[in-house]
Structures are given as structure tokens and as C-alpha cells.
PDB file of C-alpha atoms in Angstrom:
ATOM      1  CA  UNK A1252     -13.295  16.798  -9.591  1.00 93.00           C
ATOM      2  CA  UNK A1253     -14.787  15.955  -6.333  1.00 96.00           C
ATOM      3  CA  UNK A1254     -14.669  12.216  -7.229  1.00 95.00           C
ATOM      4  CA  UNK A1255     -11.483  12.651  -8.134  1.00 97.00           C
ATOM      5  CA  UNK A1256     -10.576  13.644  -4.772  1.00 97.00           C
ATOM      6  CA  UNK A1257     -12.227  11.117  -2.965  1.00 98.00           C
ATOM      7  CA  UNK A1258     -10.346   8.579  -5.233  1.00 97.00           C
ATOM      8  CA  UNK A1259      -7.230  10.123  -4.139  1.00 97.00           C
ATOM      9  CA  UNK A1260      -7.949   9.879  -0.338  1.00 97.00           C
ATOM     10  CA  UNK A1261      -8.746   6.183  -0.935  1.00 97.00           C
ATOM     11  CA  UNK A1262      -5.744   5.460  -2.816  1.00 97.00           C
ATOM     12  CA  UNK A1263      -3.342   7.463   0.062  1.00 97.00           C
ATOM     13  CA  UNK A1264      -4.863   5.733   2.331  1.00 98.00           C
ATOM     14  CA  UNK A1265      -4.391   2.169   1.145  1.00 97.00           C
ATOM     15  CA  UNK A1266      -1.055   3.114   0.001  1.00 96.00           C
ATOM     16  CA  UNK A1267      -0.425   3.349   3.646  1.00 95.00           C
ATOM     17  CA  UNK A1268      -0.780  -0.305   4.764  1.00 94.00           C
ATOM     18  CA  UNK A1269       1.044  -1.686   1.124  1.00 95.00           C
ATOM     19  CA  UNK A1270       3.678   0.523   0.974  1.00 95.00           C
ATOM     20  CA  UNK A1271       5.415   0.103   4.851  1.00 90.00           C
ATOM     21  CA  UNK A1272       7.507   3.568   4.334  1.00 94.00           C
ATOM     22  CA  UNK A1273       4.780   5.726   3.375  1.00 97.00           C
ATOM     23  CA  UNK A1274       3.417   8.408   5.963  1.00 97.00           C
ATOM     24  CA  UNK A1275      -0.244   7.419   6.036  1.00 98.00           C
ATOM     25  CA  UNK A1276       0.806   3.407   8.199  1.00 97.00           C
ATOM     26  CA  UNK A1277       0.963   5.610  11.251  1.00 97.00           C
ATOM     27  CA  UNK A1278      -2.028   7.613  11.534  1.00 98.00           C
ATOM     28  CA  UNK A1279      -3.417   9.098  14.715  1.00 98.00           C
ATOM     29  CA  UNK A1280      -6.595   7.823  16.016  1.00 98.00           C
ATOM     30  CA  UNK A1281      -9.047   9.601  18.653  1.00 98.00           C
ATOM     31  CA  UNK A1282     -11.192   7.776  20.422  1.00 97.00           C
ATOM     32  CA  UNK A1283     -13.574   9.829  23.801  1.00 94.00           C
ATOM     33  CA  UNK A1284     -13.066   9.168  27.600  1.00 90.00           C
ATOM     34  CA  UNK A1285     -14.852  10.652  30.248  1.00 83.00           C
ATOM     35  CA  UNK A1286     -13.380  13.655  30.386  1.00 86.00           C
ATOM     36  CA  UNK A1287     -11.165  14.011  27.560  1.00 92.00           C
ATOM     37  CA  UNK A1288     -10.452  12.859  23.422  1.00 94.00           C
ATOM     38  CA  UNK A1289      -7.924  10.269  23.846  1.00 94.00           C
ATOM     39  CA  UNK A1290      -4.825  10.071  21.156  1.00 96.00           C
ATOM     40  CA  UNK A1291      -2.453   7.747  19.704  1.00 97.00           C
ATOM     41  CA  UNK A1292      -0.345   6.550  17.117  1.00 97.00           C
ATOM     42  CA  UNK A1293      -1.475   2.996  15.180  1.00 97.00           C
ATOM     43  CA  UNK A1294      -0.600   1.029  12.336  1.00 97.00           C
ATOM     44  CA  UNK A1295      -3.059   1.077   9.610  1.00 98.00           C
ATOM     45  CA  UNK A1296      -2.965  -2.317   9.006  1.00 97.00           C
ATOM     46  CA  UNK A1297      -6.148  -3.010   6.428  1.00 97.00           C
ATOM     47  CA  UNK A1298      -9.222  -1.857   4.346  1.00 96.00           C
ATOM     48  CA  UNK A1299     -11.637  -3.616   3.329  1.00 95.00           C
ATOM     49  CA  UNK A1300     -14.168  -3.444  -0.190  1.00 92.00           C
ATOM     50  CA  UNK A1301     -16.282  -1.241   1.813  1.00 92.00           C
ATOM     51  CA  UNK A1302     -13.038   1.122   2.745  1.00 95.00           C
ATOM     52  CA  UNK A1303     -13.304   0.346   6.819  1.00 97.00           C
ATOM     53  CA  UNK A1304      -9.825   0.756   8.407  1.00 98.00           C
ATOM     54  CA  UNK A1305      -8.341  -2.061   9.926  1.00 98.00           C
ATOM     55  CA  UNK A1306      -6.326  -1.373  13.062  1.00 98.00           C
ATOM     56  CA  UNK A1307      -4.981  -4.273  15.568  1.00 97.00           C
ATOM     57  CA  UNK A1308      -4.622  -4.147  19.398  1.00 96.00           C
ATOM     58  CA  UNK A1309      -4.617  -5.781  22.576  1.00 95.00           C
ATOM     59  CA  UNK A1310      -7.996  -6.504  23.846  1.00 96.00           C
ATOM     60  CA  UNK A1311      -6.744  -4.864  27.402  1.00 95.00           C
ATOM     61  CA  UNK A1312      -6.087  -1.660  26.098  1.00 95.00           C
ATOM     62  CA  UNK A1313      -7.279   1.578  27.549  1.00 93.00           C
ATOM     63  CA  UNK A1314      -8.734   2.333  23.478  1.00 95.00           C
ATOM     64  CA  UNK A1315     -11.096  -0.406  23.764  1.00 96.00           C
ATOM     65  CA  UNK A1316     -13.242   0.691  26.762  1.00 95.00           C
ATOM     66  CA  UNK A1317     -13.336   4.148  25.313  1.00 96.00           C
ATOM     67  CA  UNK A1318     -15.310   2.528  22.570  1.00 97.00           C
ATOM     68  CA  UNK A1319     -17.252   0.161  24.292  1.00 96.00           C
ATOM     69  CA  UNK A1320     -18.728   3.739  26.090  1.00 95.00           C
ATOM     70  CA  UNK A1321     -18.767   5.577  22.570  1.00 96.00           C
ATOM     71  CA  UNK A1322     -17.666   4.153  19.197  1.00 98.00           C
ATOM     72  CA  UNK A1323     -17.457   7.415  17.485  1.00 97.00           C
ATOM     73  CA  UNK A1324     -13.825   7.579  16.692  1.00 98.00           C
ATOM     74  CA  UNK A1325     -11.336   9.518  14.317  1.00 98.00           C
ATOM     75  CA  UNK A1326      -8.224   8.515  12.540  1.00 98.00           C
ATOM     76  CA  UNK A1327      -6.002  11.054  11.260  1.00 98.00           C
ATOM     77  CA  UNK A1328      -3.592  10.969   8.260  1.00 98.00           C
ATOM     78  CA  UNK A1329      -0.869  13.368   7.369  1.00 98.00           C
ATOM     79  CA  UNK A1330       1.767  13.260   4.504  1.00 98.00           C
ATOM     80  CA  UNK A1331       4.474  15.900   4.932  1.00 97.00           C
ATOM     81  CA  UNK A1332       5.924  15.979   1.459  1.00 96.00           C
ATOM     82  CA  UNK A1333       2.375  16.381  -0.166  1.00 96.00           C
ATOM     83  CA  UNK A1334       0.926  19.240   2.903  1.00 97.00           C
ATOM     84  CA  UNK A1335      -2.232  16.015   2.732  1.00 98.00           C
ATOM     85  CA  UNK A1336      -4.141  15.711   5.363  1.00 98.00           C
ATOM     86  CA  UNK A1337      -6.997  13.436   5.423  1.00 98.00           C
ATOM     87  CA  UNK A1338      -9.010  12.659   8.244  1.00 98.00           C
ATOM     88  CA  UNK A1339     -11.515   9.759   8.595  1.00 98.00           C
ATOM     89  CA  UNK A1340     -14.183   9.439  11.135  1.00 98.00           C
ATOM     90  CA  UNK A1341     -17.058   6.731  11.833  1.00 98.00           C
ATOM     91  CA  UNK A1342     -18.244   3.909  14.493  1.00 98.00           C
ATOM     92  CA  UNK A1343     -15.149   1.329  15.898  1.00 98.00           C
ATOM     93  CA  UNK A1344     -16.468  -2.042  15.595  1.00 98.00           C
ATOM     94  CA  UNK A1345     -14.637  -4.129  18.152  1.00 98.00           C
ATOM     95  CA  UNK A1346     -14.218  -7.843  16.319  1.00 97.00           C
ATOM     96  CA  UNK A1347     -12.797 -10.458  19.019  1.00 95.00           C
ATOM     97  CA  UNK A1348     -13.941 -13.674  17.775  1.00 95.00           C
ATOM     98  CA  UNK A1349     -14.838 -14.893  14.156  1.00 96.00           C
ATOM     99  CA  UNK A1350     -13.595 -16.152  10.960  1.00 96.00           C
ATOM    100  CA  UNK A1351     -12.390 -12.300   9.519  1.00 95.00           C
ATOM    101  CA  UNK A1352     -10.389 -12.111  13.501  1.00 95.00           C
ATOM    102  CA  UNK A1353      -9.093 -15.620  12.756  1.00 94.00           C
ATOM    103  CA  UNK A1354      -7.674 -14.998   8.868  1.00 95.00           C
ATOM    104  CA  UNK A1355      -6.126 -12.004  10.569  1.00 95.00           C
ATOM    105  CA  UNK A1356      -4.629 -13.349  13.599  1.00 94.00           C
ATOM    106  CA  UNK A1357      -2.846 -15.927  11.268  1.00 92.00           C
ATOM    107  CA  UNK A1358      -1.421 -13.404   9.314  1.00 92.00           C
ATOM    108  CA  UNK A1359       0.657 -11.995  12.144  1.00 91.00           C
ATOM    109  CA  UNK A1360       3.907 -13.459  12.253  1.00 86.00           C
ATOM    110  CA  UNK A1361       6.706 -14.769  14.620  1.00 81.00           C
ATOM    111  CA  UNK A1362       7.931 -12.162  16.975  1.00 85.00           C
ATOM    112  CA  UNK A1363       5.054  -9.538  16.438  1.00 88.00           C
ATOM    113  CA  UNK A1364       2.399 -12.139  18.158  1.00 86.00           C
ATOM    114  CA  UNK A1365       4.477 -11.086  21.345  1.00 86.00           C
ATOM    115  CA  UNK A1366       2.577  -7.845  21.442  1.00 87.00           C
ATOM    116  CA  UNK A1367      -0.510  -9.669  22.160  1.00 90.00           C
ATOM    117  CA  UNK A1368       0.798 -12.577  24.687  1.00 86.00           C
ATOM    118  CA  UNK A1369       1.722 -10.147  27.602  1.00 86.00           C
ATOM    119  CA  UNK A1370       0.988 -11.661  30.873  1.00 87.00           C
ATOM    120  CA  UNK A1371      -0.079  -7.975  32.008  1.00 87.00           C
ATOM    121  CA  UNK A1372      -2.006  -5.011  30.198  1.00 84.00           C
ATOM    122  CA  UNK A1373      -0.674  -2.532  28.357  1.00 89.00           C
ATOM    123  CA  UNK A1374      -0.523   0.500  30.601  1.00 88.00           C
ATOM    124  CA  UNK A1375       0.390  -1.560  33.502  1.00 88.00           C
ATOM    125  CA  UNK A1376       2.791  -0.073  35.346  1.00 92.00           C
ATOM    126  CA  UNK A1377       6.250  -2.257  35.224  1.00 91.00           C
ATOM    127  CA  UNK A1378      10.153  -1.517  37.559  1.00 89.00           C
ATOM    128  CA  UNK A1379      12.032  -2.402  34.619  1.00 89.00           C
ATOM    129  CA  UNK A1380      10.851  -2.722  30.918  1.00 89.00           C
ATOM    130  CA  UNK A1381      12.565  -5.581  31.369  1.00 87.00           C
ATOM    131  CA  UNK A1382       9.839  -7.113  32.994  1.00 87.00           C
ATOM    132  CA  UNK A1383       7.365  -7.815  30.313  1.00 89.00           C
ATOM    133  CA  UNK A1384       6.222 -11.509  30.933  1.00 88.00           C
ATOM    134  CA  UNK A1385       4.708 -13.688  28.512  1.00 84.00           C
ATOM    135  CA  UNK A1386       1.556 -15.984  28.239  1.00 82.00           C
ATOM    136  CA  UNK A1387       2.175 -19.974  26.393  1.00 77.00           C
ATOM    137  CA  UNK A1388      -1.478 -20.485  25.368  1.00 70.00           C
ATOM    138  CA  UNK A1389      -3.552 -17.005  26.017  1.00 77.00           C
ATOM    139  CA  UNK A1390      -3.406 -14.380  23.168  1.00 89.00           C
ATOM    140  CA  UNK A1391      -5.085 -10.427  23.861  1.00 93.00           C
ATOM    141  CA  UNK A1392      -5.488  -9.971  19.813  1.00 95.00           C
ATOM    142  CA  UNK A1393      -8.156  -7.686  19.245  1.00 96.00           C
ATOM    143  CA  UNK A1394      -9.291  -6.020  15.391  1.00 97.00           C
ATOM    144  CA  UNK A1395     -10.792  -2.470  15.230  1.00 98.00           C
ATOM    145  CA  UNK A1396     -12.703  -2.034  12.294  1.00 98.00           C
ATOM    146  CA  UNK A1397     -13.404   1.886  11.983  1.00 98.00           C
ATOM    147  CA  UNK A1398     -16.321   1.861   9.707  1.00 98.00           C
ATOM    148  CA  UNK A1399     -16.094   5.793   7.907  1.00 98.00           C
ATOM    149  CA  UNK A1400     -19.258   8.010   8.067  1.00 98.00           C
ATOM    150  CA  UNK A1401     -17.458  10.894   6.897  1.00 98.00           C
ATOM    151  CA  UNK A1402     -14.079  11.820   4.755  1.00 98.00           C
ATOM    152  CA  UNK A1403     -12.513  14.879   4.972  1.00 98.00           C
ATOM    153  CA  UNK A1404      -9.662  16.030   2.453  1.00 98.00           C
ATOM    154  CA  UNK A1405      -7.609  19.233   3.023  1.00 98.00           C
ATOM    155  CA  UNK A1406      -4.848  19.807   0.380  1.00 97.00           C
ATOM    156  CA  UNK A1407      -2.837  22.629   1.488  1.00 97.00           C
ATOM    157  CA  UNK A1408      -1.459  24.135  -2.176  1.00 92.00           C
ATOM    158  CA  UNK A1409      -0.915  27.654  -3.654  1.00 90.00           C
ATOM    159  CA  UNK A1410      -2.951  29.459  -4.829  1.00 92.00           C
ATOM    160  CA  UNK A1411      -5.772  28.204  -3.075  1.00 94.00           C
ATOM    161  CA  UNK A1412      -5.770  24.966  -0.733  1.00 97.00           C
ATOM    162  CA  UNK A1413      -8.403  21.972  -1.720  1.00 97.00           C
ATOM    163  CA  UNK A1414     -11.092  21.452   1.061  1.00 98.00           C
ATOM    164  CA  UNK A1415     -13.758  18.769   0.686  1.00 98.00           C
ATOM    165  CA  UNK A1416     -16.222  16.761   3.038  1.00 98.00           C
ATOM    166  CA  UNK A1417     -17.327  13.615   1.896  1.00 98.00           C
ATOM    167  CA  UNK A1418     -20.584  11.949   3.796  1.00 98.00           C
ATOM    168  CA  UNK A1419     -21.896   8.601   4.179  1.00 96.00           C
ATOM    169  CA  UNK A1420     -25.024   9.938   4.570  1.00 95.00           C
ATOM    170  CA  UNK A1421     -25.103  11.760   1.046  1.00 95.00           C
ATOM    171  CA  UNK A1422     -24.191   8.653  -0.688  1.00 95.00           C
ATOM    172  CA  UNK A1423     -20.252   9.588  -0.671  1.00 96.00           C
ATOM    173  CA  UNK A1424     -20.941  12.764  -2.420  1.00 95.00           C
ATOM    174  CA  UNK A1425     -18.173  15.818  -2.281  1.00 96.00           C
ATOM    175  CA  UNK A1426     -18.746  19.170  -1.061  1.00 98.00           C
ATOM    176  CA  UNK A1427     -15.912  21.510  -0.989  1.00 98.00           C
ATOM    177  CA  UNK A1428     -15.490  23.686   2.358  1.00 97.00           C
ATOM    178  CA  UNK A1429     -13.496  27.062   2.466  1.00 96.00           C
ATOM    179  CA  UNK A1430     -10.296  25.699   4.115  1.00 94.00           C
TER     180      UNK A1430
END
């Protein structure tokens, strides 16, 4: 059964990036600052055969000094029509250069390169939204690659919710937890 579950997570979770209207594409991730976790909403955009998450961003970004100081990081999922929550956590890899970055940098098309050719950082304070100016020849692409040390699964279902903790460092094996 525990297999089972873990299957499950896997298969949500991919389901999020292939099917663009299902509720796992917009996951939270956490990522530490000084003084406090850090939130926000990204686009699951990948996984790869070894099930690390693919997220992009802009190289600027607030995200990526919080894990250049500490890579531990967290993505959560939830799917409201199932009461699913799944929550990943593991080491961000920060990928800026390379032959992976490159095959994904091509795959971004058109007008959503524009998120990564602002003149300015995101963050930056701006009068008008308005603005936003744009770089010819510079690109800010960045690729997170959260690489999972842990799964957790939390099924919320009468009469008794499904709880189980999935490790890395037990070769993937399931324990259930008392939800």
C-alpha cells in the first residue's frame, strides 16, 4: 500500500506540469531568509527520471539568495477536489549555465521570454507597472532543480485520513504517521 501511495504522489505531481488546469502547476514553495520562511506561488514546470522538480525564475530574484545561504527548501501541493496534500522537501540546485539550462531556455516561447529580459529585478520598486523596460541581448533565466529528500502524503478521507513519510534516506520507503 505504501508504494502505492508514493506512486500516487508521483503521478499528481507530474500531472501538474502536463495537464496546465490541474491544481498541483501552482504549488507553493518555501525557501529560509534571515529571519523568516519565505513563500510563493511557482509553476511546476518539470521532473526529471530521478523525480527533482523543475521550477524557472529570474536569476535576480529575492528566492535565489535565500538558497545560495541555505538550499533546504519546500514545495507544497494541494488539490481541493481530492482534500491531497503533498508536500516535497530537499536541496535547490541553482543551474545557470549548461546544456540541461540551454534545452530549457529554448523551450520557452515568444512572449513568456519577457519575464526574464527585464531591464530591472523583480522586486524593484517601479511608479507605474507600466514601466517595465526590456533588455535586446541579456536574458535573467535561471532553473531550480529541487532535488526531494523527503515526501510527505496526507489524504484527508473518512473514516480515517492517509498519512505517510517517504525518505531518501530509507531508500524511498513508506511509513505511515497518525495524521
Amino acid at each position: 500500500m505504501l508504494n502505492d501511495i508514493l506512486q500516487e504522489a508521483k503521478q499528481e505531481i507530474k500531472f501538474g506540469y502536463l495537464k496546465k488546469k490541474h491544481p498541483f502547476r501552482y504549488p507553493s514553495l518555501a525557501s529560509l531568509t534571515k529571519d523568516f520562511p519565505n513563500q510563493r506561488t511557482v509553476v511546476l514546470r518539470d521532473t526529471t527520471t530521478d523525480f527533482e522538480l523543475i521550477f524557472y525564475t529570474d536569476e535576480r530574484s529575492n528566492k535565489i539568495e535565500d538558497f545560495i545561504h541555505n538550499p533546504n527548501a519546500s514545495v507544497l501541493f494541494y488539490h481541493p477536489k481530492k482534500l491531497l496534500q503533498i508536500k516535497v522537501m530537499g536541496k535547490m540546485k541553482i543551474v545557470t549555465s549548461g546544456k540541461v539550462y540551454e534545452e530549457y531556455w529554448s523551450k520557452i516561447q515568444g512572449k513568456s521570454r519577457k519575464d526574464f529580459i527585464t531591464e530591472k529585478a523583480p522586486g524593484t520598486q517601479l511608479k507605474n507597472p507600466d514601466d517595465v523596460e526590456f533588455l535586446d541581448d541579456k536574458h535573467h533565466f535561471c532553473l531550480l532543480k529541487l532535488v526531494p529528500t523527503e515526501i510527505e502524503y496526507l489524504q484527508l478521507k473518512r473514516p480515517h485520513h492517509i498519512r505517510a513519510l517517504f525518505s531518501a534516506n530509507d531508500n524511498w520507503e513508506g511509513k505511515f504517521l497518525n495524521p
